[in-house]
Amino acid sequence: MGVISDSHLKNSRDLNRRRQSSGYEYVFSSDRVFGSQFPNGSWNGLMRMLTEGEVAMSGVVLSIDEARASAVDFSDPLHLDDQVFGYKRPVYEADVLGFVRPYTITTWILLLLAMMAIFAGVLVIHHSHGKLVSKEAKSGVASEGGAPAENTEDQVVTSVSLAYQWTLTILLAQSLPKAPRDTSLRVIMGLWLVGALIVGSVYRSNLKAMLTLPKLRLPFNSLDDLVETDIPTYITEGSMLHQALMVGA
């Protein structure tokens, strides 16, 4: 007695013709699966028919693993194949947030913190310098250019405006509306200019590379990556791959 899959039999007439010509009886498992082992050691599908002696041999190609090899005798392997997952290849799509992709979130946060630090440092130094000039003006020393000394509120507004403009314009590679005259401010602005030059050059280079050759991100490259996604996956029930996944789970 033998068993053979009906996947290649067109209809019952072909099946009857083969039965009569070969002298063998072809039977099929009721659940139409290859066979998986249950925790109690029993099998279902084709493997159950083989282990319980309902059939003498199988004409269906079965993958060999340790559990199956210990339950039935396999012939010499006729074909070796790999188990792979197939997935529709993703396509290139427009990315509305592509302008922030050249840097990671951590890099953007560090850049924002650096801007805040530069802004605060320039504000404190410029305001302190303005207060010093005002004191000298009140003591009888004429302010630069002969202009009257500013009050405290005007000094704060001027310091905030200049610190904001100097910090942002240097980062965006724009000309300064008013160059700092204090030595300490020149040193800070010089260091910020060098840092902004590096950051801007790397950003423009990465953005240009992304626009020239967009990167195609695959959803997974391994079984572990697939588990982390929400992609629905079809696996033939009772196959060796299905059994391995159930054991691994």
PDB file of C-alpha atoms in Angstrom:
ATOM      1  CA  MET A   1       0.000   0.000   0.000  1.00  0.00           C
ATOM      2  CA  GLY A   2       1.325   3.435  -0.847  1.00  0.00           C
ATOM      3  CA  VAL A   3       0.362   7.063  -0.555  1.00  0.00           C
ATOM      4  CA  ILE A   4       0.778   9.788  -3.125  1.00  0.00           C
ATOM      5  CA  SER A   5      -0.191  13.436  -3.198  1.00  0.00           C
ATOM      6  CA  ASP A   6      -3.153  14.416  -5.340  1.00  0.00           C
ATOM      7  CA  SER A   7      -1.696  17.810  -6.242  1.00  0.00           C
ATOM      8  CA  HIS A   8      -0.787  16.610  -9.733  1.00  0.00           C
ATOM      9  CA  LEU A   9      -3.902  14.538 -10.382  1.00  0.00           C
ATOM     10  CA  LYS A  10      -6.325  16.434 -12.598  1.00  0.00           C
ATOM     11  CA  ASN A  11      -9.488  14.542 -11.698  1.00  0.00           C
ATOM     12  CA  SER A  12     -10.829  11.270 -10.327  1.00  0.00           C
ATOM     13  CA  ARG A  13     -10.606   9.617 -13.756  1.00  0.00           C
ATOM     14  CA  ASP A  14      -6.828  10.058 -13.795  1.00  0.00           C
ATOM     15  CA  LEU A  15      -6.675   8.702 -10.263  1.00  0.00           C
ATOM     16  CA  ASN A  16      -8.657   5.552 -11.153  1.00  0.00           C
ATOM     17  CA  ARG A  17      -6.540   4.983 -14.267  1.00  0.00           C
ATOM     18  CA  ARG A  18      -3.353   5.102 -12.201  1.00  0.00           C
ATOM     19  CA  ARG A  19      -4.739   2.737  -9.607  1.00  0.00           C
ATOM     20  CA  GLN A  20      -5.663   0.175 -12.241  1.00  0.00           C
ATOM     21  CA  SER A  21      -2.381   0.442 -14.155  1.00  0.00           C
ATOM     22  CA  SER A  22       0.003   0.297 -11.195  1.00  0.00           C
ATOM     23  CA  GLY A  23      -1.714  -2.193  -8.943  1.00  0.00           C
ATOM     24  CA  TYR A  24      -1.169   0.071  -5.929  1.00  0.00           C
ATOM     25  CA  GLU A  25      -3.833   1.759  -3.911  1.00  0.00           C
ATOM     26  CA  TYR A  26      -3.352   5.486  -3.418  1.00  0.00           C
ATOM     27  CA  VAL A  27      -4.746   6.892  -0.191  1.00  0.00           C
ATOM     28  CA  PHE A  28      -4.656  10.379   1.252  1.00  0.00           C
ATOM     29  CA  SER A  29      -4.532  11.755   4.753  1.00  0.00           C
ATOM     30  CA  SER A  30      -7.819  13.243   5.897  1.00  0.00           C
ATOM     31  CA  ASP A  31      -6.260  16.497   7.111  1.00  0.00           C
ATOM     32  CA  ARG A  32      -3.988  16.833   4.026  1.00  0.00           C
ATOM     33  CA  VAL A  33      -0.856  17.944   5.948  1.00  0.00           C
ATOM     34  CA  PHE A  34       2.678  16.574   5.993  1.00  0.00           C
ATOM     35  CA  GLY A  35       2.659  15.871   9.686  1.00  0.00           C
ATOM     36  CA  SER A  36       3.643  17.476  12.971  1.00  0.00           C
ATOM     37  CA  GLN A  37       4.496  15.786  16.238  1.00  0.00           C
ATOM     38  CA  PHE A  38       2.389  16.497  19.312  1.00  0.00           C
ATOM     39  CA  PRO A  39       3.825  16.794  22.829  1.00  0.00           C
ATOM     40  CA  ASN A  40       2.672  13.240  23.633  1.00  0.00           C
ATOM     41  CA  GLY A  41       4.773  11.853  20.743  1.00  0.00           C
ATOM     42  CA  SER A  42       1.912  11.162  18.312  1.00  0.00           C
ATOM     43  CA  TRP A  43       1.721  12.567  14.794  1.00  0.00           C
ATOM     44  CA  ASN A  44      -0.908  13.937  12.470  1.00  0.00           C
ATOM     45  CA  GLY A  45      -1.200  13.993   8.706  1.00  0.00           C
ATOM     46  CA  LEU A  46       1.009  11.851   6.514  1.00  0.00           C
ATOM     47  CA  MET A  47       3.467  11.091   9.315  1.00  0.00           C
ATOM     48  CA  ARG A  48       0.643   9.549  11.385  1.00  0.00           C
ATOM     49  CA  MET A  49      -0.260   7.222   8.516  1.00  0.00           C
ATOM     50  CA  LEU A  50       3.352   6.124   8.193  1.00  0.00           C
ATOM     51  CA  THR A  51       3.998   5.607  11.889  1.00  0.00           C
ATOM     52  CA  GLU A  52       0.715   3.752  12.462  1.00  0.00           C
ATOM     53  CA  GLY A  53       1.239   1.472   9.461  1.00  0.00           C
ATOM     54  CA  GLU A  54      -1.730   2.662   7.414  1.00  0.00           C
ATOM     55  CA  VAL A  55       0.590   3.004   4.395  1.00  0.00           C
ATOM     56  CA  ALA A  56       3.804   1.277   3.445  1.00  0.00           C
ATOM     57  CA  MET A  57       5.583   4.243   1.910  1.00  0.00           C
ATOM     58  CA  SER A  58       5.083   7.809   0.865  1.00  0.00           C
ATOM     59  CA  GLY A  59       5.334   9.240  -2.601  1.00  0.00           C
ATOM     60  CA  VAL A  60       5.247  12.784  -1.214  1.00  0.00           C
ATOM     61  CA  VAL A  61       8.530  14.626  -0.777  1.00  0.00           C
ATOM     62  CA  LEU A  62       9.190  15.114   2.929  1.00  0.00           C
ATOM     63  CA  SER A  63      11.848  17.231   4.549  1.00  0.00           C
ATOM     64  CA  ILE A  64      14.039  15.392   7.034  1.00  0.00           C
ATOM     65  CA  ASP A  65      14.535  16.492  10.607  1.00  0.00           C
ATOM     66  CA  GLU A  66      15.532  14.681  13.799  1.00  0.00           C
ATOM     67  CA  ALA A  67      11.981  13.925  14.935  1.00  0.00           C
ATOM     68  CA  ARG A  68      10.872  12.531  11.583  1.00  0.00           C
ATOM     69  CA  ALA A  69      14.062  10.549  11.082  1.00  0.00           C
ATOM     70  CA  SER A  70      13.569   8.853  14.453  1.00  0.00           C
ATOM     71  CA  ALA A  71       9.982   7.878  13.566  1.00  0.00           C
ATOM     72  CA  VAL A  72      10.329   6.598   9.972  1.00  0.00           C
ATOM     73  CA  ASP A  73      13.083   5.425   7.635  1.00  0.00           C
ATOM     74  CA  PHE A  74      14.030   7.821   4.868  1.00  0.00           C
ATOM     75  CA  SER A  75      15.694   6.924   1.596  1.00  0.00           C
ATOM     76  CA  ASP A  76      18.855   8.640   0.473  1.00  0.00           C
ATOM     77  CA  PRO A  77      18.175  12.363  -0.089  1.00  0.00           C
ATOM     78  CA  LEU A  78      17.365  13.067  -3.716  1.00  0.00           C
ATOM     79  CA  HIS A  79      17.223  16.835  -3.489  1.00  0.00           C
ATOM     80  CA  LEU A  80      18.627  19.437  -1.085  1.00  0.00           C
ATOM     81  CA  ASP A  81      16.903  22.806  -0.772  1.00  0.00           C
ATOM     82  CA  ASP A  82      16.864  25.804   1.515  1.00  0.00           C
ATOM     83  CA  GLN A  83      13.898  27.166   3.434  1.00  0.00           C
ATOM     84  CA  VAL A  84      13.296  30.803   2.501  1.00  0.00           C
ATOM     85  CA  PHE A  85      10.656  33.449   3.062  1.00  0.00           C
ATOM     86  CA  GLY A  86       9.180  35.332   0.135  1.00  0.00           C
ATOM     87  CA  TYR A  87       7.917  38.904   0.457  1.00  0.00           C
ATOM     88  CA  LYS A  88       6.791  41.501  -2.052  1.00  0.00           C
ATOM     89  CA  ARG A  89       9.732  43.803  -2.627  1.00  0.00           C
ATOM     90  CA  PRO A  90       8.974  47.341  -1.399  1.00  0.00           C
ATOM     91  CA  VAL A  91       9.130  50.232  -3.856  1.00  0.00           C
ATOM     92  CA  TYR A  92      10.607  53.681  -3.577  1.00  0.00           C
ATOM     93  CA  GLU A  93       8.118  56.159  -2.146  1.00  0.00           C
ATOM     94  CA  ALA A  94       8.157  59.895  -1.533  1.00  0.00           C
ATOM     95  CA  ASP A  95       9.251  60.790   1.979  1.00  0.00           C
ATOM     96  CA  VAL A  96       7.848  64.077   3.272  1.00  0.00           C
ATOM     97  CA  LEU A  97      10.299  63.969   6.187  1.00  0.00           C
ATOM     98  CA  GLY A  98      13.310  63.303   3.989  1.00  0.00           C
ATOM     99  CA  PHE A  99      14.985  66.568   4.972  1.00  0.00           C
ATOM    100  CA  VAL A 100      15.512  65.274   8.527  1.00  0.00           C
ATOM    101  CA  ARG A 101      16.807  61.837   7.462  1.00  0.00           C
ATOM    102  CA  PRO A 102      20.490  62.819   6.997  1.00  0.00           C
ATOM    103  CA  TYR A 103      20.874  62.925  10.781  1.00  0.00           C
ATOM    104  CA  THR A 104      19.534  60.695  13.517  1.00  0.00           C
ATOM    105  CA  ILE A 105      17.255  61.914  16.295  1.00  0.00           C
ATOM    106  CA  THR A 106      20.196  61.918  18.702  1.00  0.00           C
ATOM    107  CA  THR A 107      22.213  64.155  16.384  1.00  0.00           C
ATOM    108  CA  TRP A 108      19.341  66.624  16.007  1.00  0.00           C
ATOM    109  CA  ILE A 109      18.899  66.778  19.783  1.00  0.00           C
ATOM    110  CA  LEU A 110      22.625  67.402  20.314  1.00  0.00           C
ATOM    111  CA  LEU A 111      22.574  70.112  17.653  1.00  0.00           C
ATOM    112  CA  LEU A 112      19.612  71.794  19.351  1.00  0.00           C
ATOM    113  CA  LEU A 113      21.371  71.657  22.714  1.00  0.00           C
ATOM    114  CA  ALA A 114      24.500  73.177  21.148  1.00  0.00           C
ATOM    115  CA  MET A 115      22.440  76.020  19.673  1.00  0.00           C
ATOM    116  CA  MET A 116      20.844  76.700  23.052  1.00  0.00           C
ATOM    117  CA  ALA A 117      24.253  76.731  24.738  1.00  0.00           C
ATOM    118  CA  ILE A 118      25.705  79.142  22.155  1.00  0.00           C
ATOM    119  CA  PHE A 119      22.636  81.365  22.385  1.00  0.00           C
ATOM    120  CA  ALA A 120      22.815  81.480  26.187  1.00  0.00           C
ATOM    121  CA  GLY A 121      26.562  82.161  26.208  1.00  0.00           C
ATOM    122  CA  VAL A 122      26.342  84.967  23.656  1.00  0.00           C
ATOM    123  CA  LEU A 123      23.342  86.486  25.438  1.00  0.00           C
ATOM    124  CA  VAL A 124      25.075  86.546  28.829  1.00  0.00           C
ATOM    125  CA  ILE A 125      28.347  87.946  27.484  1.00  0.00           C
ATOM    126  CA  HIS A 126      26.700  90.583  25.282  1.00  0.00           C
ATOM    127  CA  HIS A 127      24.346  91.701  28.040  1.00  0.00           C
ATOM    128  CA  SER A 128      27.197  91.896  30.563  1.00  0.00           C
ATOM    129  CA  HIS A 129      29.266  93.910  28.105  1.00  0.00           C
ATOM    130  CA  GLY A 130      26.297  96.231  27.497  1.00  0.00           C
ATOM    131  CA  LYS A 131      25.817  96.833  31.212  1.00  0.00           C
ATOM    132  CA  LEU A 132      29.500  97.639  31.574  1.00  0.00           C
ATOM    133  CA  VAL A 133      29.306 100.152  28.735  1.00  0.00           C
ATOM    134  CA  SER A 134      26.219 101.736  30.301  1.00  0.00           C
ATOM    135  CA  LYS A 135      27.956 102.156  33.638  1.00  0.00           C
ATOM    136  CA  GLU A 136      30.897 103.824  31.924  1.00  0.00           C
ATOM    137  CA  ALA A 137      28.522 106.089  30.037  1.00  0.00           C
ATOM    138  CA  LYS A 138      26.756 107.103  33.220  1.00  0.00           C
ATOM    139  CA  SER A 139      30.123 107.859  34.803  1.00  0.00           C
ATOM    140  CA  GLY A 140      30.808 110.382  32.097  1.00  0.00           C
ATOM    141  CA  VAL A 141      32.464 108.163  29.518  1.00  0.00           C
ATOM    142  CA  ALA A 142      30.820 108.643  26.152  1.00  0.00           C
ATOM    143  CA  SER A 143      29.431 105.509  24.616  1.00  0.00           C
ATOM    144  CA  GLU A 144      30.772 104.252  21.294  1.00  0.00           C
ATOM    145  CA  GLY A 145      29.775 106.512  18.425  1.00  0.00           C
ATOM    146  CA  GLY A 146      28.478 109.161  20.738  1.00  0.00           C
ATOM    147  CA  ALA A 147      25.107 107.444  21.136  1.00  0.00           C
ATOM    148  CA  PRO A 148      23.366 107.689  24.510  1.00  0.00           C
ATOM    149  CA  ALA A 149      23.463 104.686  26.783  1.00  0.00           C
ATOM    150  CA  GLU A 150      20.522 102.273  26.543  1.00  0.00           C
ATOM    151  CA  ASN A 151      18.330 101.444  29.512  1.00  0.00           C
ATOM    152  CA  THR A 152      18.204  97.949  30.988  1.00  0.00           C
ATOM    153  CA  GLU A 153      15.101  96.828  29.088  1.00  0.00           C
ATOM    154  CA  ASP A 154      16.498  97.965  25.740  1.00  0.00           C
ATOM    155  CA  GLN A 155      19.783  96.225  26.497  1.00  0.00           C
ATOM    156  CA  VAL A 156      18.010  92.902  27.145  1.00  0.00           C
ATOM    157  CA  VAL A 157      16.000  93.159  23.940  1.00  0.00           C
ATOM    158  CA  THR A 158      19.116  94.055  21.930  1.00  0.00           C
ATOM    159  CA  SER A 159      21.155  91.221  23.484  1.00  0.00           C
ATOM    160  CA  VAL A 160      18.424  88.638  22.827  1.00  0.00           C
ATOM    161  CA  SER A 161      17.964  89.812  19.245  1.00  0.00           C
ATOM    162  CA  LEU A 162      21.677  89.776  18.426  1.00  0.00           C
ATOM    163  CA  ALA A 163      22.307  86.427  20.168  1.00  0.00           C
ATOM    164  CA  TYR A 164      19.419  84.869  18.218  1.00  0.00           C
ATOM    165  CA  GLN A 165      20.586  86.318  14.896  1.00  0.00           C
ATOM    166  CA  TRP A 166      24.231  85.411  15.380  1.00  0.00           C
ATOM    167  CA  THR A 167      23.442  81.821  16.437  1.00  0.00           C
ATOM    168  CA  LEU A 168      20.938  81.121  13.666  1.00  0.00           C
ATOM    169  CA  THR A 169      22.586  82.965  10.772  1.00  0.00           C
ATOM    170  CA  ILE A 170      25.916  81.197  11.301  1.00  0.00           C
ATOM    171  CA  LEU A 171      24.198  77.804  11.385  1.00  0.00           C
ATOM    172  CA  LEU A 172      22.352  78.608   8.125  1.00  0.00           C
ATOM    173  CA  ALA A 173      25.558  79.935   6.493  1.00  0.00           C
ATOM    174  CA  GLN A 174      24.188  83.471   6.169  1.00  0.00           C
ATOM    175  CA  SER A 175      25.999  86.789   6.614  1.00  0.00           C
ATOM    176  CA  LEU A 176      25.896  88.356  10.066  1.00  0.00           C
ATOM    177  CA  PRO A 177      23.727  91.481  10.362  1.00  0.00           C
ATOM    178  CA  LYS A 178      26.220  92.967  12.839  1.00  0.00           C
ATOM    179  CA  ALA A 179      29.620  91.487  13.644  1.00  0.00           C
ATOM    180  CA  PRO A 180      30.486  91.130  17.342  1.00  0.00           C
ATOM    181  CA  ARG A 181      33.192  93.471  18.603  1.00  0.00           C
ATOM    182  CA  ASP A 182      33.963  91.916  21.969  1.00  0.00           C
ATOM    183  CA  THR A 183      36.909  89.494  21.903  1.00  0.00           C
ATOM    184  CA  SER A 184      35.123  86.768  23.882  1.00  0.00           C
ATOM    185  CA  LEU A 185      32.142  86.969  21.528  1.00  0.00           C
ATOM    186  CA  ARG A 186      34.424  86.706  18.517  1.00  0.00           C
ATOM    187  CA  VAL A 187      36.014  83.558  19.962  1.00  0.00           C
ATOM    188  CA  ILE A 188      32.623  81.931  20.628  1.00  0.00           C
ATOM    189  CA  MET A 189      31.293  82.911  17.201  1.00  0.00           C
ATOM    190  CA  GLY A 190      34.468  81.599  15.552  1.00  0.00           C
ATOM    191  CA  LEU A 191      34.133  78.202  17.231  1.00  0.00           C
ATOM    192  CA  TRP A 192      30.423  78.083  16.372  1.00  0.00           C
ATOM    193  CA  LEU A 193      31.255  79.007  12.781  1.00  0.00           C
ATOM    194  CA  VAL A 194      33.640  76.050  12.453  1.00  0.00           C
ATOM    195  CA  GLY A 195      31.144  73.664  14.041  1.00  0.00           C
ATOM    196  CA  ALA A 196      28.282  74.924  11.879  1.00  0.00           C
ATOM    197  CA  LEU A 197      30.451  74.547   8.766  1.00  0.00           C
ATOM    198  CA  ILE A 198      31.089  70.873   9.553  1.00  0.00           C
ATOM    199  CA  VAL A 199      27.464  70.158  10.460  1.00  0.00           C
ATOM    200  CA  GLY A 200      26.142  71.945   7.370  1.00  0.00           C
ATOM    201  CA  SER A 201      28.602  70.284   4.989  1.00  0.00           C
ATOM    202  CA  VAL A 202      27.798  66.783   6.265  1.00  0.00           C
ATOM    203  CA  TYR A 203      24.058  67.506   6.156  1.00  0.00           C
ATOM    204  CA  ARG A 204      24.128  68.765   2.565  1.00  0.00           C
ATOM    205  CA  SER A 205      26.288  65.834   1.455  1.00  0.00           C
ATOM    206  CA  ASN A 206      24.008  63.240   3.047  1.00  0.00           C
ATOM    207  CA  LEU A 207      20.873  64.919   1.726  1.00  0.00           C
ATOM    208  CA  LYS A 208      22.296  65.053  -1.785  1.00  0.00           C
ATOM    209  CA  ALA A 209      23.281  61.378  -1.596  1.00  0.00           C
ATOM    210  CA  MET A 210      19.763  60.435  -0.441  1.00  0.00           C
ATOM    211  CA  LEU A 211      18.173  62.370  -3.310  1.00  0.00           C
ATOM    212  CA  THR A 212      20.569  60.883  -5.859  1.00  0.00           C
ATOM    213  CA  LEU A 213      20.357  57.262  -4.699  1.00  0.00           C
ATOM    214  CA  PRO A 214      17.384  56.655  -2.372  1.00  0.00           C
ATOM    215  CA  LYS A 215      17.881  53.850   0.119  1.00  0.00           C
ATOM    216  CA  LEU A 216      15.443  50.960  -0.031  1.00  0.00           C
ATOM    217  CA  ARG A 217      14.748  49.648   3.451  1.00  0.00           C
ATOM    218  CA  LEU A 218      13.743  45.997   3.562  1.00  0.00           C
ATOM    219  CA  PRO A 219      11.261  45.096   6.311  1.00  0.00           C
ATOM    220  CA  PHE A 220      13.327  42.111   7.490  1.00  0.00           C
ATOM    221  CA  ASN A 221      16.545  40.245   6.747  1.00  0.00           C
ATOM    222  CA  SER A 222      16.182  37.299   9.110  1.00  0.00           C
ATOM    223  CA  LEU A 223      13.582  35.280  10.970  1.00  0.00           C
ATOM    224  CA  ASP A 224      14.190  37.332  14.112  1.00  0.00           C
ATOM    225  CA  ASP A 225      13.468  40.546  12.186  1.00  0.00           C
ATOM    226  CA  LEU A 226      10.280  39.027  10.760  1.00  0.00           C
ATOM    227  CA  VAL A 227       9.014  38.194  14.240  1.00  0.00           C
ATOM    228  CA  GLU A 228       9.374  41.842  15.250  1.00  0.00           C
ATOM    229  CA  THR A 229       7.171  43.031  12.358  1.00  0.00           C
ATOM    230  CA  ASP A 230       3.398  42.842  11.969  1.00  0.00           C
ATOM    231  CA  ILE A 231       3.580  41.215   8.524  1.00  0.00           C
ATOM    232  CA  PRO A 232       1.076  38.349   8.188  1.00  0.00           C
ATOM    233  CA  THR A 233       2.934  35.190   7.157  1.00  0.00           C
ATOM    234  CA  TYR A 234       1.623  32.024   5.502  1.00  0.00           C
ATOM    235  CA  ILE A 235       3.302  28.718   6.335  1.00  0.00           C
ATOM    236  CA  THR A 236       2.063  25.307   5.237  1.00  0.00           C
ATOM    237  CA  GLU A 237       0.629  23.528   8.250  1.00  0.00           C
ATOM    238  CA  GLY A 238       2.443  20.352   9.164  1.00  0.00           C
ATOM    239  CA  SER A 239       5.593  21.257   7.227  1.00  0.00           C
ATOM    240  CA  MET A 240       9.013  21.008   8.823  1.00  0.00           C
ATOM    241  CA  LEU A 241       9.311  24.791   8.908  1.00  0.00           C
ATOM    242  CA  HIS A 242       5.972  25.084  10.685  1.00  0.00           C
ATOM    243  CA  GLN A 243       7.038  22.427  13.172  1.00  0.00           C
ATOM    244  CA  ALA A 244      10.347  24.197  13.824  1.00  0.00           C
ATOM    245  CA  LEU A 245       8.551  27.494  14.445  1.00  0.00           C
ATOM    246  CA  MET A 246       6.101  25.873  16.839  1.00  0.00           C
ATOM    247  CA  VAL A 247       8.927  24.230  18.763  1.00  0.00           C
ATOM    248  CA  GLY A 248      10.854  27.491  18.869  1.00  0.00           C
ATOM    249  CA  ALA A 249       7.824  29.410  20.119  1.00  0.00           C
TER     250      ALA A 249
END
